[in-house]
Short mmCIF file of C-alpha atoms and ligand atoms in Angstrom, two decimals:
data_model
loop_
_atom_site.label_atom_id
_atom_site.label_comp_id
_atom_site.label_asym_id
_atom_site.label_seq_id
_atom_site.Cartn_x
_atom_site.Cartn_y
_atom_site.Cartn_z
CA UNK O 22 57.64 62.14 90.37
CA UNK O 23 58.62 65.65 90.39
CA UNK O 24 62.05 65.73 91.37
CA UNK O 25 63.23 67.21 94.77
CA UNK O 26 63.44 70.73 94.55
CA UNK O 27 67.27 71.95 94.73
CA UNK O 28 68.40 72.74 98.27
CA UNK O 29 68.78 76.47 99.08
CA UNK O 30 72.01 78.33 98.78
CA UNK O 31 73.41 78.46 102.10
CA UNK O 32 73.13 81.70 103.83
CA UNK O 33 76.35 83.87 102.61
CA UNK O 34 78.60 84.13 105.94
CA UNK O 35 79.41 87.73 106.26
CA UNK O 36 82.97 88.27 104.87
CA UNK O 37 85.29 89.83 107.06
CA UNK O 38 88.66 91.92 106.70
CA UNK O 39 91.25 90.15 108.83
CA UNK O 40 93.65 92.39 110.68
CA UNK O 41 96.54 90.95 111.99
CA UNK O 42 97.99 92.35 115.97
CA UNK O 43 101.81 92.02 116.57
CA UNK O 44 101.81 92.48 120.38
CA UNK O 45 103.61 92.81 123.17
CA UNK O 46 100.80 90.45 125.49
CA UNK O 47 103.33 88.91 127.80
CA UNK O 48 106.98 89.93 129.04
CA UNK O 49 108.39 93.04 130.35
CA UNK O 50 106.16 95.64 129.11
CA UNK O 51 103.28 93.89 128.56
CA UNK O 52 100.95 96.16 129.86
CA UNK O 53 101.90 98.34 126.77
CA UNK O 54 100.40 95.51 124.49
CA UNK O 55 97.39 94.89 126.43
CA UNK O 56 96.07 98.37 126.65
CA UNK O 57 96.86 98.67 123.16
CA UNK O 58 94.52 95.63 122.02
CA UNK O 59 92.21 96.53 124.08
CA UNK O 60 91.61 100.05 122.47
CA UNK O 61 92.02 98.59 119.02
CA UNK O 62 88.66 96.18 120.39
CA UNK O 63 87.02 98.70 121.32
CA UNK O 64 86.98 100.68 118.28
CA UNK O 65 86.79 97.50 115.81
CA UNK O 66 83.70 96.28 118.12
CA UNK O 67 82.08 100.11 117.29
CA UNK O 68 82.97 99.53 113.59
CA UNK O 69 81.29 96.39 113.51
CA UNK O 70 78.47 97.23 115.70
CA UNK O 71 77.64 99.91 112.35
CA UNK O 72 78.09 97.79 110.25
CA UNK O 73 81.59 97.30 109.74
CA UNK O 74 83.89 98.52 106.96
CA UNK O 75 82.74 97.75 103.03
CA UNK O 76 79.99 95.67 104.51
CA UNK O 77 82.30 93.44 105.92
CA UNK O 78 83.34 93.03 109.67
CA UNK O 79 87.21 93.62 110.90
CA UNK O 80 88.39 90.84 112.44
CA UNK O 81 91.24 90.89 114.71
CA UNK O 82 94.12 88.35 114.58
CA UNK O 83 96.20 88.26 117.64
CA UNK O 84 99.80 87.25 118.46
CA UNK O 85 102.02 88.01 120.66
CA UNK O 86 105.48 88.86 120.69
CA UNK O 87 106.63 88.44 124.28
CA UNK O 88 107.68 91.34 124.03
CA UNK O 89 110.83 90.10 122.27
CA UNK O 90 112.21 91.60 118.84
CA UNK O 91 112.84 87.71 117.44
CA UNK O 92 109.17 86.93 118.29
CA UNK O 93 108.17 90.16 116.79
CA UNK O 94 109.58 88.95 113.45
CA UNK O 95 107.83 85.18 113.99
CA UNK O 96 104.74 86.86 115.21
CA UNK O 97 104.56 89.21 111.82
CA UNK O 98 105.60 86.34 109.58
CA UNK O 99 102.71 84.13 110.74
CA UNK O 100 100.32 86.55 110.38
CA UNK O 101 101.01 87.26 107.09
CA UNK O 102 101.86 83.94 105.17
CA UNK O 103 99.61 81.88 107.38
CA UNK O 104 96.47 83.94 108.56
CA UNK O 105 97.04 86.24 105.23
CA UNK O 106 95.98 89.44 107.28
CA UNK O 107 95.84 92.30 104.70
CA UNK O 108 97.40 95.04 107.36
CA UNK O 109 99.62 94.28 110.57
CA UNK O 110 98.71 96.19 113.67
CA UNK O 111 102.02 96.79 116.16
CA UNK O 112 104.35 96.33 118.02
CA UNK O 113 104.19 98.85 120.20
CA UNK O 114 107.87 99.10 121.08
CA UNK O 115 110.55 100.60 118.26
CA UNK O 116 112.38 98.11 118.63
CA UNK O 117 110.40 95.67 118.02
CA UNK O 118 108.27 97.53 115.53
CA UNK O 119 111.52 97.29 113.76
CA UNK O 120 111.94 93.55 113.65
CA UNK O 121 108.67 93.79 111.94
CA UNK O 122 109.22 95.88 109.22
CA UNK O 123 111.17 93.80 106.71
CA UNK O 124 108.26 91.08 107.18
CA UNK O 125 105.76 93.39 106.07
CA UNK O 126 108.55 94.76 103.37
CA UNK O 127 109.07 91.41 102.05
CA UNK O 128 104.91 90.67 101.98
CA UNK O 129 103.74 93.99 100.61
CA UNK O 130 101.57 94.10 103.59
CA UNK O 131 100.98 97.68 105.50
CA UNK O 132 102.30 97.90 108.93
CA UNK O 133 100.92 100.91 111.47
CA UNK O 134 102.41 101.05 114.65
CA UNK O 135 100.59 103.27 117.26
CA UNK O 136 103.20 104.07 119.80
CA UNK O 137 106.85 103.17 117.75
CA UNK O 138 108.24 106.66 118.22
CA UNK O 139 111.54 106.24 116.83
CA UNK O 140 112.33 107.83 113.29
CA UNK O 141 114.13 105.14 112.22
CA UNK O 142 109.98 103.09 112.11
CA UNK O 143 109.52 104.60 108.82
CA UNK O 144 112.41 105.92 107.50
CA UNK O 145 115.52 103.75 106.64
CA UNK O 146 119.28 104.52 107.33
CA UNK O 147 119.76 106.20 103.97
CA UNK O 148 116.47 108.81 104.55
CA UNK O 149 114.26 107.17 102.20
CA UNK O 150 110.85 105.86 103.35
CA UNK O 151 109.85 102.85 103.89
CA UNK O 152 107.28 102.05 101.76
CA UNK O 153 104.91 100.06 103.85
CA UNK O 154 105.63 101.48 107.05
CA UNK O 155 102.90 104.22 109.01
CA UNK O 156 102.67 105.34 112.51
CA UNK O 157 99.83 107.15 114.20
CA UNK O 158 101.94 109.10 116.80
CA UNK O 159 104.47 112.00 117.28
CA UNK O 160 108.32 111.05 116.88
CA UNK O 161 111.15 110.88 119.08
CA UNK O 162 112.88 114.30 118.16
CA UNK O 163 109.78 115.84 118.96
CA UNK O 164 109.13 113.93 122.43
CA UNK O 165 112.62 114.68 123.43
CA UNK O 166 112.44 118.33 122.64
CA UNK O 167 109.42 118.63 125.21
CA UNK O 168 111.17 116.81 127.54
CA UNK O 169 114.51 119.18 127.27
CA UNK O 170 112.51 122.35 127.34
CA UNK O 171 110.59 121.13 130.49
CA UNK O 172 113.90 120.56 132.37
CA UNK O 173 114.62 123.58 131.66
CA UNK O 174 111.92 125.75 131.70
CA UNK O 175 109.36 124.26 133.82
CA UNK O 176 112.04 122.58 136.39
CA UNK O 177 114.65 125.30 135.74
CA UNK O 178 117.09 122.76 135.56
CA UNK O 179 120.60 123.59 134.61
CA UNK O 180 122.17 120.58 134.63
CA UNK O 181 120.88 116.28 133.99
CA UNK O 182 122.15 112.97 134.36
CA UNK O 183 121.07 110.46 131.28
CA UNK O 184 120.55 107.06 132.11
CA UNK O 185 119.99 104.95 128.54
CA UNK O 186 118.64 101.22 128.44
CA UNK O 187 121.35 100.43 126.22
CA UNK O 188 119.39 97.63 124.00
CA UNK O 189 116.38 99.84 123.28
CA UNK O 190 116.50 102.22 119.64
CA UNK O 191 113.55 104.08 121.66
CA UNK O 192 116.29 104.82 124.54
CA UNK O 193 119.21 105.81 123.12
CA UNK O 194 117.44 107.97 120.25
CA UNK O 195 115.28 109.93 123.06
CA UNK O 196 118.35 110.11 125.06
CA UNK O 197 120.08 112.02 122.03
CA UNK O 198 117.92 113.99 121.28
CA UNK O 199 117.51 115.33 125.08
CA UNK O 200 121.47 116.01 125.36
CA UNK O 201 121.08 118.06 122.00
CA UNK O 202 118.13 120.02 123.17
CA UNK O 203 119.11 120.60 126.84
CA UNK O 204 122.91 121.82 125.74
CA UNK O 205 122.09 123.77 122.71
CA UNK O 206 119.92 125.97 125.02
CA UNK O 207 122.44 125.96 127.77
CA UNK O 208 121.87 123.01 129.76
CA UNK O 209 125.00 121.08 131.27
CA UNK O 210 124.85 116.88 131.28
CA UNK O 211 126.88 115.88 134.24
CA UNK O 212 126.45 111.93 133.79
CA UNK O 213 125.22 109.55 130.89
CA UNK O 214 125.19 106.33 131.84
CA UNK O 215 123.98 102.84 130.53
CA UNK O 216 121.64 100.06 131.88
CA UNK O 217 120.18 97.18 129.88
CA UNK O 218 117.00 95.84 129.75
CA UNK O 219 117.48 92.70 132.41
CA UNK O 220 119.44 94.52 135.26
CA UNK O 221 117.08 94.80 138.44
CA UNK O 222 119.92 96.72 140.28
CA UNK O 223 120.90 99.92 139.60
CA UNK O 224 122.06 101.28 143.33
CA UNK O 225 125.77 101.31 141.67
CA UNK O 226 125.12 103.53 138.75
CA UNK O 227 122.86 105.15 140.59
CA UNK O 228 125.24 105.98 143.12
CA UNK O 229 127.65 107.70 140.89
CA UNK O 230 125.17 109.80 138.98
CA UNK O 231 123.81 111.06 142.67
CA UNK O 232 127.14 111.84 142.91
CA UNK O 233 127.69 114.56 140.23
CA UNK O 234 124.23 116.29 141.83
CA UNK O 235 121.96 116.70 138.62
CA UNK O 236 118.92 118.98 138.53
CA UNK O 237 117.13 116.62 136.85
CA UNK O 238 117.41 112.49 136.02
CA UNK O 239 116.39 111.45 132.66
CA UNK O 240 115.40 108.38 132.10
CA UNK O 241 114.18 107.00 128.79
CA UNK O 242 112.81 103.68 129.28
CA UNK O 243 109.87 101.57 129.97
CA UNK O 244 107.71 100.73 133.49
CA UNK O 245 109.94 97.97 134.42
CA UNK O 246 113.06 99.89 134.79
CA UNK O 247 111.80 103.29 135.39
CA UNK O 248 109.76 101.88 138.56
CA UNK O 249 113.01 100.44 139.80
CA UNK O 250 115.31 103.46 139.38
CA UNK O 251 112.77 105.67 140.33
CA UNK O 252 112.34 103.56 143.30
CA UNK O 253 116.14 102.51 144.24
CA UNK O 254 117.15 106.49 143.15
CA UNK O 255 114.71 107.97 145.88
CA UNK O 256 116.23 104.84 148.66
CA UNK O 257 119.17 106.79 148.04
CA UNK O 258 118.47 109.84 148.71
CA UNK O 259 118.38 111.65 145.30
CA UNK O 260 115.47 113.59 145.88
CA UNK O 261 115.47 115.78 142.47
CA UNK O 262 113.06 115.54 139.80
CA UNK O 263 113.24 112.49 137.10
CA UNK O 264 112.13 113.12 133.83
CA UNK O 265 111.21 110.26 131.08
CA UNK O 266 109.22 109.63 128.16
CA UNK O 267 105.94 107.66 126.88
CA UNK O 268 107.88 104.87 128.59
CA UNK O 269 106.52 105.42 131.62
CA UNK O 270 102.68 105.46 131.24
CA UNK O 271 101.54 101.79 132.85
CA UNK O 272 99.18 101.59 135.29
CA UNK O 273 102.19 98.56 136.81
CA UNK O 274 104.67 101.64 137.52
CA UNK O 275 102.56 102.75 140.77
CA UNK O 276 103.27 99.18 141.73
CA UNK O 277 106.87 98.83 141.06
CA UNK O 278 107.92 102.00 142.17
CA UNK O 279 105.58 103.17 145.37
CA UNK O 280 103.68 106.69 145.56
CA UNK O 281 106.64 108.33 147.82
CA UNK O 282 109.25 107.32 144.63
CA UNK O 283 106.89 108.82 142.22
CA UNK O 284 106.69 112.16 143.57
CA UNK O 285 108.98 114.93 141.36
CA UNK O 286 108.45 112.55 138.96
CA UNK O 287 107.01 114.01 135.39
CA UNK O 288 106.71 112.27 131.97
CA UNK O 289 106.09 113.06 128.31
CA UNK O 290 102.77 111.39 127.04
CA UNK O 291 100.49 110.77 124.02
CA UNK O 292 97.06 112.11 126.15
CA UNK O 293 95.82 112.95 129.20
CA UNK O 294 92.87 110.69 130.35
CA UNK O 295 91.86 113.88 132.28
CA UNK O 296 91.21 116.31 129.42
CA UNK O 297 88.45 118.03 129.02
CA UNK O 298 87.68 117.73 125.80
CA UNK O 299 84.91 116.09 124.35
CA UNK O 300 85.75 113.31 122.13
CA UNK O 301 88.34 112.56 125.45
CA UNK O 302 85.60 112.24 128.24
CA UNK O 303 83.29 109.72 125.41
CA UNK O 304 86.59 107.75 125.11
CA UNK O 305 87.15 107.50 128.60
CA UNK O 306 83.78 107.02 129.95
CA UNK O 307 83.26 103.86 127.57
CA UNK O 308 86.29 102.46 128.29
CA UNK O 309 85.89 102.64 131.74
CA UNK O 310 82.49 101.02 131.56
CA UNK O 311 84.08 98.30 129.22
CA UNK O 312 87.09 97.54 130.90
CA UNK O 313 86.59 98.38 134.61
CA UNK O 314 90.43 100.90 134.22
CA UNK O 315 91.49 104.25 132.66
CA UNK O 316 92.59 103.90 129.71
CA UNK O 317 96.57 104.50 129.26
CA UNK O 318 97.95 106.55 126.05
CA UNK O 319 98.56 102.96 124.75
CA UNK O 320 94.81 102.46 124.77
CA UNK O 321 94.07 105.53 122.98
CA UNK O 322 96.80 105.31 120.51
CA UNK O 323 94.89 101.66 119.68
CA UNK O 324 91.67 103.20 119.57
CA UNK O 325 92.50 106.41 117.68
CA UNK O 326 94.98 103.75 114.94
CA UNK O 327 92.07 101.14 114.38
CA UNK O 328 89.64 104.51 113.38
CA UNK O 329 91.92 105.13 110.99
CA UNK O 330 93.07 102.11 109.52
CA UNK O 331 89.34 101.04 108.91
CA UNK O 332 89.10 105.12 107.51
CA UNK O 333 91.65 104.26 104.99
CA UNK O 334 89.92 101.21 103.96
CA UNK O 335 87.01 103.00 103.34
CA UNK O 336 88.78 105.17 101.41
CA UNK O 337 90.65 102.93 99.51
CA UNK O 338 87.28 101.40 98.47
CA UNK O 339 89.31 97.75 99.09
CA UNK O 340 90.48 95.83 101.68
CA UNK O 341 93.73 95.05 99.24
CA UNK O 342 96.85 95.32 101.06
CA UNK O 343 98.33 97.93 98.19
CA UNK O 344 95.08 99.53 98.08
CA UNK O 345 95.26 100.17 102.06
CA UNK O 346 98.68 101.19 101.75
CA UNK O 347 97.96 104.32 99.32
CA UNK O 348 95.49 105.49 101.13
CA UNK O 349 97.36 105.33 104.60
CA UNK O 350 99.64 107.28 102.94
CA UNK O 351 96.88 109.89 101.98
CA UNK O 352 96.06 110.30 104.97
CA UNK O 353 95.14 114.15 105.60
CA UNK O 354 92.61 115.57 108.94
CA UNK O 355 91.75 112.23 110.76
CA UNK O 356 90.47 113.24 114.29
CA UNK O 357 91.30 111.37 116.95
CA UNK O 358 91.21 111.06 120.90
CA UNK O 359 94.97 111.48 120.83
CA UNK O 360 94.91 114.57 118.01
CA UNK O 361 94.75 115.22 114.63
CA UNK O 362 96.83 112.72 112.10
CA UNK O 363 97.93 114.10 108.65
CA UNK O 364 100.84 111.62 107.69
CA UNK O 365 103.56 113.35 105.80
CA UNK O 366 105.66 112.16 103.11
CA UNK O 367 107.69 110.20 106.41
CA UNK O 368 104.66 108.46 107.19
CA UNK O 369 104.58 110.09 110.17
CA UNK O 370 102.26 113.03 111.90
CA UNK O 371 102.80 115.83 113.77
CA UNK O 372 100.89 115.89 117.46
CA UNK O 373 100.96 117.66 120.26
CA UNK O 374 102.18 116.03 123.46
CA UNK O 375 101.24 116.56 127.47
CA UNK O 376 103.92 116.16 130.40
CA UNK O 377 101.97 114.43 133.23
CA UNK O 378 102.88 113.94 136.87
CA UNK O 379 101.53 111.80 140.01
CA UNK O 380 99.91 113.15 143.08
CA UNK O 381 100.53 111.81 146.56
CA UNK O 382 99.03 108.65 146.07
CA UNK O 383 100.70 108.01 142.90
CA UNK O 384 97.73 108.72 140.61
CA UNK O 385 98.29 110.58 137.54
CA UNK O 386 98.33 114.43 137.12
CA UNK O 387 98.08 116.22 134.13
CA UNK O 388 100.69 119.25 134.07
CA UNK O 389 100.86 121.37 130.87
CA UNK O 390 100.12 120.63 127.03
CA UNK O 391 102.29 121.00 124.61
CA UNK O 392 101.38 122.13 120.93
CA UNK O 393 104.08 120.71 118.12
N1 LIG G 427 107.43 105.14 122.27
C1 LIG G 427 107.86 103.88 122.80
C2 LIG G 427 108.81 103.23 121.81
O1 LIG G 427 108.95 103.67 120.73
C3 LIG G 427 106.69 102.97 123.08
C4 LIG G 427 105.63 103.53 123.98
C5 LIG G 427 104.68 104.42 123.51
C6 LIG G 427 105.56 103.18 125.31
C7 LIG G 427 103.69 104.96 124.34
C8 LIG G 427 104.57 103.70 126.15
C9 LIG G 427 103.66 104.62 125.68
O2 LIG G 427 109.47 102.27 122.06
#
């Protein structure tokens, strides 16, 4: 008998590139993380929809950090030796972008934070940079400089009060950089004070900063805080503008803090969902129809850093870790929703930045642009 004929190869399985998420999913600023993986979904799901990247399809591992800088390290270390992702997406906090680093150090594996605005992300105590370490937005010097140069010449504020979450690099680094702006160029601070990250009362502190009658409140920190200050500041009767960073944007501050509390409130952001150009109103429009919200600067940073990580893996013709890095690192003229990214010899870019505001009932308002 003729014997059986040999059973056909099983179909190949399309290969795919995995891509590992460090993310802030749960704990206090959790909305950062969601928006984030949701925009890095989005664009991966448009990738892969065209075919993916090197004929293979990105695949997205998730994990999240709980917003915590231990679980950040955990989080990073599992992706890596267990789910062997070739590139680590997040965190999105400095902080915890920081636990994160010497994981992807020690592994050889390329981290790219979106939203890590911190210098100290990419470049270690001693100046050098770190060698596996990219980010897709502007830095904290720049981000405080706005925000001193708004105080002053937007709010014509003469004198601020600081108020620093004491166990976040993002806070006190923004906060430095604001005192050396807004006194260089003749600004007064009256008060710096110190909060950390658990404390749900601040009527003391915020008491005694009232007291010293600042033109202007700066606070850098995230929604969790900000919402309550904002909210316990204005119960007291400080009616004066407060000024903060990227910290701010989540769509949970509106709840936390209450329209009235928000109003003479402004912010330093990434985007404005309500810009006009092009490539903005696509982004928003199928976002919207995807997930039923606007889409936060988190969002876009995800969108806009998942873009160019599968660029660079194009480019690098290889989805090898060391391969990806180099051409991260030559990365020169990627357009994105949230600007233009050329990454320097710092790994970092240089992008523009918007202040936004809220209107009455505590919806956001774009207010001017600001070109680096
Ligand atoms: N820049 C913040 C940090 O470094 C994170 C952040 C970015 C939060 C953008 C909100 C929006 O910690």
């Amino acid at each position: 008998p003729a014997p059986a004929p040999a059973p056909a190869p099983a179909p190949e399985k399309p290969k795919e590139i995995l891509i590992g998420a460090n993310f802030e999913l749960t704990g206090n600023v959790a909305t950062f993380g969601v928006s984030t993986v949701n925009g890095i979904e989005m664009a991966f799901a448009e990738i892969n929809a065209k075919g993916g990247v090197l004929g293979q399809q990105l695949k997205l591992v998730k994990g999240d950090n709980k917003s915590d800088s231990g679980e950040s390290t955990n989080v990073a270390t599992k992706l890596v030796t267990q789910d062997k992702v070739v590139t680590l997406l997040g965190p999105v906090t400095s902080t915890n972008v920081l636990a994160a680093v010497p994981v992807a150090t020690q592994f050889k594996v390329p981290i790219i934070t979106s939203s890590g605005t911190n210098p100290k992300v990419t470049v270690d105590d001693s100046g050098k940079t770190r060698e596996w370490a990219f980010r897709t937005c502007f830095i904290d010097p720049f981000q405080g400089f706005v925000a001193a140069n708004f105080a002053l010449n937007t709010l014509k504020a003469k004198t601020a009060a600081i108020y620093i979450d004491k166990n976040s690099d993002y806070s006190k680094g923004l906060a430095e950089v604001f005192e050396k702006t807004f006194t260089e160029k003749g600004g007064k601070v009256v008060a710096k004070e110190g909060f950390t990250t658990d404390d749900k009362d601040f009527r003391a502190t915020l008491t005694k900063i009232k007291a010293t009658k600042p033109d202007v409140l700066f606070v850098p920190a995230y929604y969790e805080q900000d919402g309550l200050i904002a909210k316990q500041a204005r119960e007291l009767g400080y009616t004066n503008p407060i000024l903060g960073g990227d910290g701010w944007d989540s769509d949970k501050l509106l709840q936390i803090a209450g329209a009235k509390a928000l109003q003479e409130v402004y912010f330093v952001n990434h985007y404005s969902a309500q810009d006009t150009d092009p490539k903005v109103v696509k982004f928003v429009n199928d976002y919207k129809a995807k997930y039923n919200s606007v889409p936060d600067a988190l969002a876009a940073l995800g969108y806009d850093t998942a873009y160019l990580l599968a660029d660079a893996i194009k480019r690098a013709g290889s989805a090898e870790p060391a391969k990806i890095r180099d051409a991260l690192a030559a990365t020169k003229g990627f357009s994105g929703v949230t600007g233009n990214v050329s990454l320097d010899e710092k790994h970092n870019p240089v992008k523009g930045a918007v202040v936004l505001s809220f209107d009455k009932d505590g919806k956001l308002v774009f207010k001017e642009k600001v070109n680096p």
